[in-house]
């Protein structure tokens, strides 16, 4: 039986739990997890031309220019595993990116199914980002207090070393939140007007947020 394509866009400030929840939704829905931040970090690691273009913006907590970002994500969405949908995390982050995504999906006869907006107060975000640790091997996100690994500094999945992102240091976090409120939060109204936004309270335990999200994506 053919299934309806499902494009889910997770919106929310840095540290809201988009990555944490996308991993769970990916397991539940079997949709590819397309995270623009992860794509950029892979390019930085591989020292590609794209990585070189993006580096200074990422280090300062600024957004990478739209043309570079849109081209990178569209290339990813054109891969065969995304024909039936994807879980987008961290993209779009500007109105221009949202319009580019709408146009690209429309050209394929597709559209966004639902946009869960994970809301979390700024003071909680700062605490979350300062304690966030990532696996060097698989990128899985932990928190030293709220979601610790079973063994200190080691990924539960593959034993990879956990590290702190340079842009999770307090000075950069403050700028990322400012950029979020200025450039990304207008997306909340953009998607609300299109009738696809569902607000999720992200200031709850991880499993409760996951349950609310499963309901939101099942109802769309
Ligand atoms: P995002 O992808 O939105 O930037 P992450 O999923 O990486 O955010 O989560 C940021 C940090 O907060 C991580 O350290 C993660 O373990 C932790 N975290 C995520 N969701 C919750 C939650 N509901 N309660 C407490 N900590 C959380
Ligand atoms: P993230 O992992 O989503 O927190 O993203 C890390 C950094 O990558 C951001 O602070 C930006 O510099 C850059 N980035 C990720 N996604 C985008 C996007 N959609 N538009 C512009 N820059 C982005």
mmCIF file of C-alpha atoms and ligand atoms in Angstrom:
data_model
loop_
_atom_site.group_PDB
_atom_site.id
_atom_site.type_symbol
_atom_site.label_atom_id
_atom_site.label_comp_id
_atom_site.label_asym_id
_atom_site.label_seq_id
_atom_site.Cartn_x
_atom_site.Cartn_y
_atom_site.Cartn_z
ATOM 1 C CA UNK A 1 0.000 0.000 0.000
ATOM 2 C CA UNK A 2 1.369 3.423 -0.949
ATOM 3 C CA UNK A 3 1.853 5.708 2.039
ATOM 4 C CA UNK A 4 1.234 9.445 2.026
ATOM 5 C CA UNK A 5 4.560 11.360 1.986
ATOM 6 C CA UNK A 6 5.273 12.928 5.362
ATOM 7 C CA UNK A 7 7.448 16.008 5.774
ATOM 8 C CA UNK A 8 7.707 17.079 9.402
ATOM 9 C CA UNK A 9 9.507 20.318 10.287
ATOM 10 C CA UNK A 10 10.683 20.628 13.890
ATOM 11 C CA UNK A 11 10.839 24.293 14.881
ATOM 12 C CA UNK A 12 12.195 25.634 18.141
ATOM 13 C CA UNK A 13 15.104 27.529 19.656
ATOM 14 C CA UNK A 14 18.570 26.006 19.995
ATOM 15 C CA UNK A 15 18.450 23.541 22.880
ATOM 16 C CA UNK A 16 14.664 22.974 22.676
ATOM 17 C CA UNK A 17 15.210 19.251 22.135
ATOM 18 C CA UNK A 18 14.723 19.028 18.355
ATOM 19 C CA UNK A 19 17.646 16.644 17.840
ATOM 20 C CA UNK A 20 16.760 14.518 20.874
ATOM 21 C CA UNK A 21 13.163 14.159 19.709
ATOM 22 C CA UNK A 22 14.047 13.709 16.027
ATOM 23 C CA UNK A 23 16.037 10.575 16.888
ATOM 24 C CA UNK A 24 12.975 9.125 18.653
ATOM 25 C CA UNK A 25 10.586 10.110 15.844
ATOM 26 C CA UNK A 26 12.984 8.689 13.285
ATOM 27 C CA UNK A 27 12.759 5.339 15.095
ATOM 28 C CA UNK A 28 8.961 5.556 15.405
ATOM 29 C CA UNK A 29 8.178 6.709 11.840
ATOM 30 C CA UNK A 30 11.156 5.409 9.907
ATOM 31 C CA UNK A 31 11.709 8.799 8.225
ATOM 32 C CA UNK A 32 15.220 10.127 7.537
ATOM 33 C CA UNK A 33 16.438 12.739 10.025
ATOM 34 C CA UNK A 34 17.731 15.742 8.082
ATOM 35 C CA UNK A 35 19.490 18.148 10.459
ATOM 36 C CA UNK A 36 21.108 21.153 8.791
ATOM 37 C CA UNK A 37 23.481 21.647 11.745
ATOM 38 C CA UNK A 38 24.680 18.027 11.430
ATOM 39 C CA UNK A 39 25.193 18.479 7.667
ATOM 40 C CA UNK A 40 27.277 21.592 8.334
ATOM 41 C CA UNK A 41 29.322 19.866 11.059
ATOM 42 C CA UNK A 42 30.060 16.948 8.708
ATOM 43 C CA UNK A 43 31.272 19.435 6.082
ATOM 44 C CA UNK A 44 33.457 21.179 8.682
ATOM 45 C CA UNK A 45 34.964 17.852 9.696
ATOM 46 C CA UNK A 46 35.590 16.859 6.064
ATOM 47 C CA UNK A 47 37.028 20.346 5.356
ATOM 48 C CA UNK A 48 34.880 20.718 2.242
ATOM 49 C CA UNK A 49 34.451 24.012 0.399
ATOM 50 C CA UNK A 50 30.968 24.273 1.914
ATOM 51 C CA UNK A 51 32.445 23.720 5.378
ATOM 52 C CA UNK A 52 34.963 26.517 4.788
ATOM 53 C CA UNK A 53 32.160 28.872 3.723
ATOM 54 C CA UNK A 54 30.082 28.034 6.802
ATOM 55 C CA UNK A 55 32.785 27.930 9.500
ATOM 56 C CA UNK A 56 32.994 31.591 10.532
ATOM 57 C CA UNK A 57 29.196 31.936 10.783
ATOM 58 C CA UNK A 58 28.852 28.819 12.920
ATOM 59 C CA UNK A 59 31.703 29.868 15.220
ATOM 60 C CA UNK A 60 29.994 33.220 15.853
ATOM 61 C CA UNK A 61 26.535 31.695 16.323
ATOM 62 C CA UNK A 62 25.263 33.483 13.191
ATOM 63 C CA UNK A 63 23.155 31.888 10.474
ATOM 64 C CA UNK A 64 24.973 30.609 7.406
ATOM 65 C CA UNK A 65 23.707 32.580 4.352
ATOM 66 C CA UNK A 66 20.455 31.330 2.856
ATOM 67 C CA UNK A 67 21.825 30.453 -0.603
ATOM 68 C CA UNK A 68 24.484 28.107 0.809
ATOM 69 C CA UNK A 69 22.096 26.547 3.341
ATOM 70 C CA UNK A 70 19.202 26.065 0.934
ATOM 71 C CA UNK A 71 21.438 24.419 -1.687
ATOM 72 C CA UNK A 72 22.886 22.021 0.916
ATOM 73 C CA UNK A 73 19.497 20.927 2.316
ATOM 74 C CA UNK A 74 17.846 20.646 -1.099
ATOM 75 C CA UNK A 75 20.647 18.374 -2.256
ATOM 76 C CA UNK A 76 20.011 16.170 0.796
ATOM 77 C CA UNK A 77 16.239 16.118 0.184
ATOM 78 C CA UNK A 78 16.820 15.023 -3.409
ATOM 79 C CA UNK A 79 18.352 11.751 -2.181
ATOM 80 C CA UNK A 80 16.217 8.613 -2.712
ATOM 81 C CA UNK A 81 15.594 8.025 1.015
ATOM 82 C CA UNK A 82 13.658 11.339 1.179
ATOM 83 C CA UNK A 83 11.089 10.559 -1.535
ATOM 84 C CA UNK A 84 8.453 9.650 1.045
ATOM 85 C CA UNK A 85 9.250 12.345 3.532
ATOM 86 C CA UNK A 86 11.772 13.530 6.088
ATOM 87 C CA UNK A 87 12.097 14.913 9.556
ATOM 88 C CA UNK A 88 13.635 18.354 9.190
ATOM 89 C CA UNK A 89 15.537 19.651 12.208
ATOM 90 C CA UNK A 90 17.123 23.131 12.207
ATOM 91 C CA UNK A 91 15.885 23.951 8.701
ATOM 92 C CA UNK A 92 14.189 26.241 7.764
ATOM 93 C CA UNK A 93 15.512 28.982 10.044
ATOM 94 C CA UNK A 94 14.457 32.020 7.962
ATOM 95 C CA UNK A 95 11.353 32.948 5.979
ATOM 96 C CA UNK A 96 13.388 32.750 2.746
ATOM 97 C CA UNK A 97 14.378 29.164 3.629
ATOM 98 C CA UNK A 98 10.745 28.290 4.433
ATOM 99 C CA UNK A 99 9.618 29.669 1.068
ATOM 100 C CA UNK A 100 12.357 27.758 -0.751
ATOM 101 C CA UNK A 101 11.266 24.544 0.983
ATOM 102 C CA UNK A 102 7.588 25.106 0.131
ATOM 103 C CA UNK A 103 8.506 25.722 -3.512
ATOM 104 C CA UNK A 104 10.778 22.689 -3.751
ATOM 105 C CA UNK A 105 8.124 20.400 -2.247
ATOM 106 C CA UNK A 106 5.387 21.893 -4.451
ATOM 107 C CA UNK A 107 7.538 21.168 -7.507
ATOM 108 C CA UNK A 108 7.515 17.509 -6.394
ATOM 109 C CA UNK A 109 3.731 17.607 -5.788
ATOM 110 C CA UNK A 110 4.348 17.425 -2.034
ATOM 111 C CA UNK A 111 3.882 19.646 1.005
ATOM 112 C CA UNK A 112 4.705 19.929 4.694
ATOM 113 C CA UNK A 113 2.418 17.747 6.828
ATOM 114 C CA UNK A 114 2.941 19.243 10.267
ATOM 115 C CA UNK A 115 5.247 21.674 12.080
ATOM 116 C CA UNK A 116 5.695 20.876 15.765
ATOM 117 C CA UNK A 117 6.964 24.012 17.535
ATOM 118 C CA UNK A 118 8.852 22.944 20.664
ATOM 119 C CA UNK A 119 8.744 25.895 23.039
ATOM 120 C CA UNK A 120 11.116 26.254 25.995
ATOM 121 C CA UNK A 121 11.923 29.394 28.052
ATOM 122 C CA UNK A 122 15.313 31.035 27.341
ATOM 123 C CA UNK A 123 16.718 30.479 30.848
ATOM 124 C CA UNK A 124 16.135 26.715 30.511
ATOM 125 C CA UNK A 125 17.809 26.723 27.077
ATOM 126 C CA UNK A 126 21.015 28.232 28.432
ATOM 127 C CA UNK A 127 21.183 25.502 31.086
ATOM 128 C CA UNK A 128 20.513 22.789 28.499
ATOM 129 C CA UNK A 129 23.079 23.996 25.973
ATOM 130 C CA UNK A 130 25.817 24.459 28.564
ATOM 131 C CA UNK A 131 25.387 20.814 29.672
ATOM 132 C CA UNK A 132 24.920 19.317 26.200
ATOM 133 C CA UNK A 133 27.451 16.712 25.074
ATOM 134 C CA UNK A 134 27.532 14.946 21.689
ATOM 135 C CA UNK A 135 28.963 11.662 20.514
ATOM 136 C CA UNK A 136 31.892 12.111 18.119
ATOM 137 C CA UNK A 137 30.869 8.959 16.254
ATOM 138 C CA UNK A 138 27.046 9.100 15.846
ATOM 139 C CA UNK A 139 26.219 12.657 16.971
ATOM 140 C CA UNK A 140 23.735 11.503 19.648
ATOM 141 C CA UNK A 141 22.935 14.285 22.119
ATOM 142 C CA UNK A 142 23.239 13.876 25.914
ATOM 143 C CA UNK A 143 23.023 16.222 28.891
ATOM 144 C CA UNK A 144 25.401 15.902 31.819
ATOM 145 C CA UNK A 145 22.490 16.234 34.311
ATOM 146 C CA UNK A 146 19.170 15.783 32.472
ATOM 147 C CA UNK A 147 20.060 12.961 30.096
ATOM 148 C CA UNK A 148 23.426 11.508 31.133
ATOM 149 C CA UNK A 149 25.136 8.586 29.387
ATOM 150 C CA UNK A 150 25.373 5.292 31.319
ATOM 151 C CA UNK A 151 29.194 5.612 31.461
ATOM 152 C CA UNK A 152 30.739 9.059 31.944
ATOM 153 C CA UNK A 153 31.832 10.763 28.684
ATOM 154 C CA UNK A 154 30.930 7.688 26.591
ATOM 155 C CA UNK A 155 28.072 7.174 24.114
ATOM 156 C CA UNK A 156 25.573 4.447 25.113
ATOM 157 C CA UNK A 157 25.127 3.416 21.465
ATOM 158 C CA UNK A 158 28.684 2.969 20.225
ATOM 159 C CA UNK A 159 31.109 3.865 23.042
ATOM 160 C CA UNK A 160 32.144 7.032 21.135
ATOM 161 C CA UNK A 161 33.752 9.888 23.056
ATOM 162 C CA UNK A 162 31.388 12.693 24.096
ATOM 163 C CA UNK A 163 32.423 16.304 23.413
ATOM 164 C CA UNK A 164 31.056 19.802 23.904
ATOM 165 C CA UNK A 165 30.309 21.885 20.802
ATOM 166 C CA UNK A 166 32.371 25.098 20.653
ATOM 167 C CA UNK A 167 29.190 27.042 19.885
ATOM 168 C CA UNK A 168 27.564 25.735 23.098
ATOM 169 C CA UNK A 169 29.901 27.997 25.143
ATOM 170 C CA UNK A 170 27.912 30.755 26.951
ATOM 171 C CA UNK A 171 28.990 33.763 24.777
ATOM 172 C CA UNK A 172 27.958 32.038 21.548
ATOM 173 C CA UNK A 173 24.766 30.632 23.079
ATOM 174 C CA UNK A 174 23.599 34.168 23.909
ATOM 175 C CA UNK A 175 24.083 35.234 20.288
ATOM 176 C CA UNK A 176 22.361 32.100 18.950
ATOM 177 C CA UNK A 177 19.288 32.847 21.069
ATOM 178 C CA UNK A 178 19.255 36.470 19.872
ATOM 179 C CA UNK A 179 19.518 35.294 16.254
ATOM 180 C CA UNK A 180 16.738 32.764 16.879
ATOM 181 C CA UNK A 181 14.317 35.408 18.169
ATOM 182 C CA UNK A 182 15.168 37.864 15.371
ATOM 183 C CA UNK A 183 15.392 35.598 12.339
ATOM 184 C CA UNK A 184 13.735 32.234 13.097
ATOM 185 C CA UNK A 185 10.790 32.949 15.415
ATOM 186 C CA UNK A 186 8.806 34.633 12.560
ATOM 187 C CA UNK A 187 8.417 31.082 11.209
ATOM 188 C CA UNK A 188 5.977 30.359 14.032
ATOM 189 C CA UNK A 189 3.432 32.771 12.515
ATOM 190 C CA UNK A 190 4.352 31.724 8.975
ATOM 191 C CA UNK A 191 3.373 28.107 9.701
ATOM 192 C CA UNK A 192 0.479 29.006 12.003
ATOM 193 C CA UNK A 193 -1.133 30.965 9.143
ATOM 194 C CA UNK A 194 -0.786 27.897 6.923
ATOM 195 C CA UNK A 195 -2.588 25.777 9.533
ATOM 196 C CA UNK A 196 0.247 23.287 10.088
ATOM 197 C CA UNK A 197 1.708 24.505 13.400
ATOM 198 C CA UNK A 198 1.237 22.469 16.588
ATOM 199 C CA UNK A 199 2.736 23.875 19.772
ATOM 200 C CA UNK A 200 4.449 21.381 22.076
ATOM 201 C CA UNK A 201 5.562 22.253 25.605
ATOM 202 C CA UNK A 202 9.258 21.351 25.489
ATOM 203 C CA UNK A 203 9.816 22.184 29.154
ATOM 204 C CA UNK A 204 8.801 18.717 30.320
ATOM 205 C CA UNK A 205 10.690 15.429 30.743
ATOM 206 C CA UNK A 206 12.063 14.017 27.478
ATOM 207 C CA UNK A 207 9.620 11.067 27.419
ATOM 208 C CA UNK A 208 6.592 13.339 27.980
ATOM 209 C CA UNK A 209 7.672 15.636 25.119
ATOM 210 C CA UNK A 210 8.133 12.520 22.958
ATOM 211 C CA UNK A 211 4.604 11.306 23.775
ATOM 212 C CA UNK A 212 3.080 14.733 22.975
ATOM 213 C CA UNK A 213 4.988 14.800 19.689
ATOM 214 C CA UNK A 214 3.835 11.330 18.676
ATOM 215 C CA UNK A 215 0.233 12.463 19.215
ATOM 216 C CA UNK A 216 0.812 15.681 17.234
ATOM 217 C CA UNK A 217 2.288 13.914 14.207
ATOM 218 C CA UNK A 218 -0.312 11.135 14.279
ATOM 219 C CA UNK A 219 -3.196 13.656 14.286
ATOM 220 C CA UNK A 220 -2.067 15.687 11.298
HETATM 221 P P1 LIG B 1 18.296 21.088 19.757
HETATM 222 O O1 LIG B 1 18.523 19.998 18.734
HETATM 223 O O2 LIG B 1 16.904 21.658 19.711
HETATM 224 O O3 LIG B 1 19.337 22.179 19.706
HETATM 225 P P2 LIG B 1 18.981 18.984 21.701
HETATM 226 O O4 LIG B 1 18.036 17.892 21.341
HETATM 227 O O5 LIG B 1 20.406 18.801 21.327
HETATM 228 O O6 LIG B 1 18.425 20.426 21.192
HETATM 229 O O7 LIG B 1 18.854 19.212 23.279
HETATM 230 C C1 LIG B 1 19.658 20.200 23.954
HETATM 231 C C2 LIG B 1 20.131 19.639 25.302
HETATM 232 O O8 LIG B 1 19.028 19.510 26.189
HETATM 233 C C3 LIG B 1 20.767 18.256 25.194
HETATM 234 O O9 LIG B 1 21.814 18.209 26.152
HETATM 235 C C4 LIG B 1 19.620 17.299 25.573
HETATM 236 O O10 LIG B 1 20.098 16.094 26.183
HETATM 237 C C5 LIG B 1 18.834 18.140 26.580
HETATM 238 N N1 LIG B 1 17.388 17.934 26.516
HETATM 239 C C6 LIG B 1 16.622 17.729 25.405
HETATM 240 N N2 LIG B 1 15.317 17.625 25.733
HETATM 241 C C7 LIG B 1 15.250 17.800 27.085
HETATM 242 C C8 LIG B 1 14.168 17.803 28.049
HETATM 243 N N3 LIG B 1 12.896 17.636 27.659
HETATM 244 N N4 LIG B 1 14.481 18.002 29.347
HETATM 245 C C9 LIG B 1 15.773 18.188 29.728
HETATM 246 N N5 LIG B 1 16.827 18.181 28.900
HETATM 247 C C10 LIG B 1 16.581 17.992 27.584
HETATM 248 P P1 LIG B 2 22.334 23.503 15.040
HETATM 249 O O1 LIG B 2 23.102 22.226 15.100
HETATM 250 O O2 LIG B 2 20.972 23.349 14.419
HETATM 251 O O3 LIG B 2 22.271 24.206 16.386
HETATM 252 O O4 LIG B 2 23.131 24.461 14.038
HETATM 253 C C1 LIG B 2 24.471 24.852 14.325
HETATM 254 C C2 LIG B 2 24.835 26.065 13.492
HETATM 255 O O5 LIG B 2 24.794 25.746 12.086
HETATM 256 C C3 LIG B 2 23.908 27.283 13.629
HETATM 257 O O6 LIG B 2 24.209 28.098 14.761
HETATM 258 C C4 LIG B 2 24.153 28.007 12.301
HETATM 259 O O7 LIG B 2 25.390 28.710 12.303
HETATM 260 C C5 LIG B 2 24.296 26.845 11.322
HETATM 261 N N1 LIG B 2 22.981 26.452 10.765
HETATM 262 C C6 LIG B 2 22.313 25.278 10.966
HETATM 263 N N2 LIG B 2 21.150 25.266 10.300
HETATM 264 C C7 LIG B 2 21.056 26.468 9.661
HETATM 265 C C8 LIG B 2 20.068 27.070 8.832
HETATM 266 N N3 LIG B 2 18.924 26.430 8.521
HETATM 267 N N4 LIG B 2 20.321 28.316 8.341
HETATM 268 C C9 LIG B 2 21.456 28.951 8.624
HETATM 269 N N5 LIG B 2 22.423 28.455 9.431
HETATM 270 C C10 LIG B 2 22.226 27.225 9.951
#
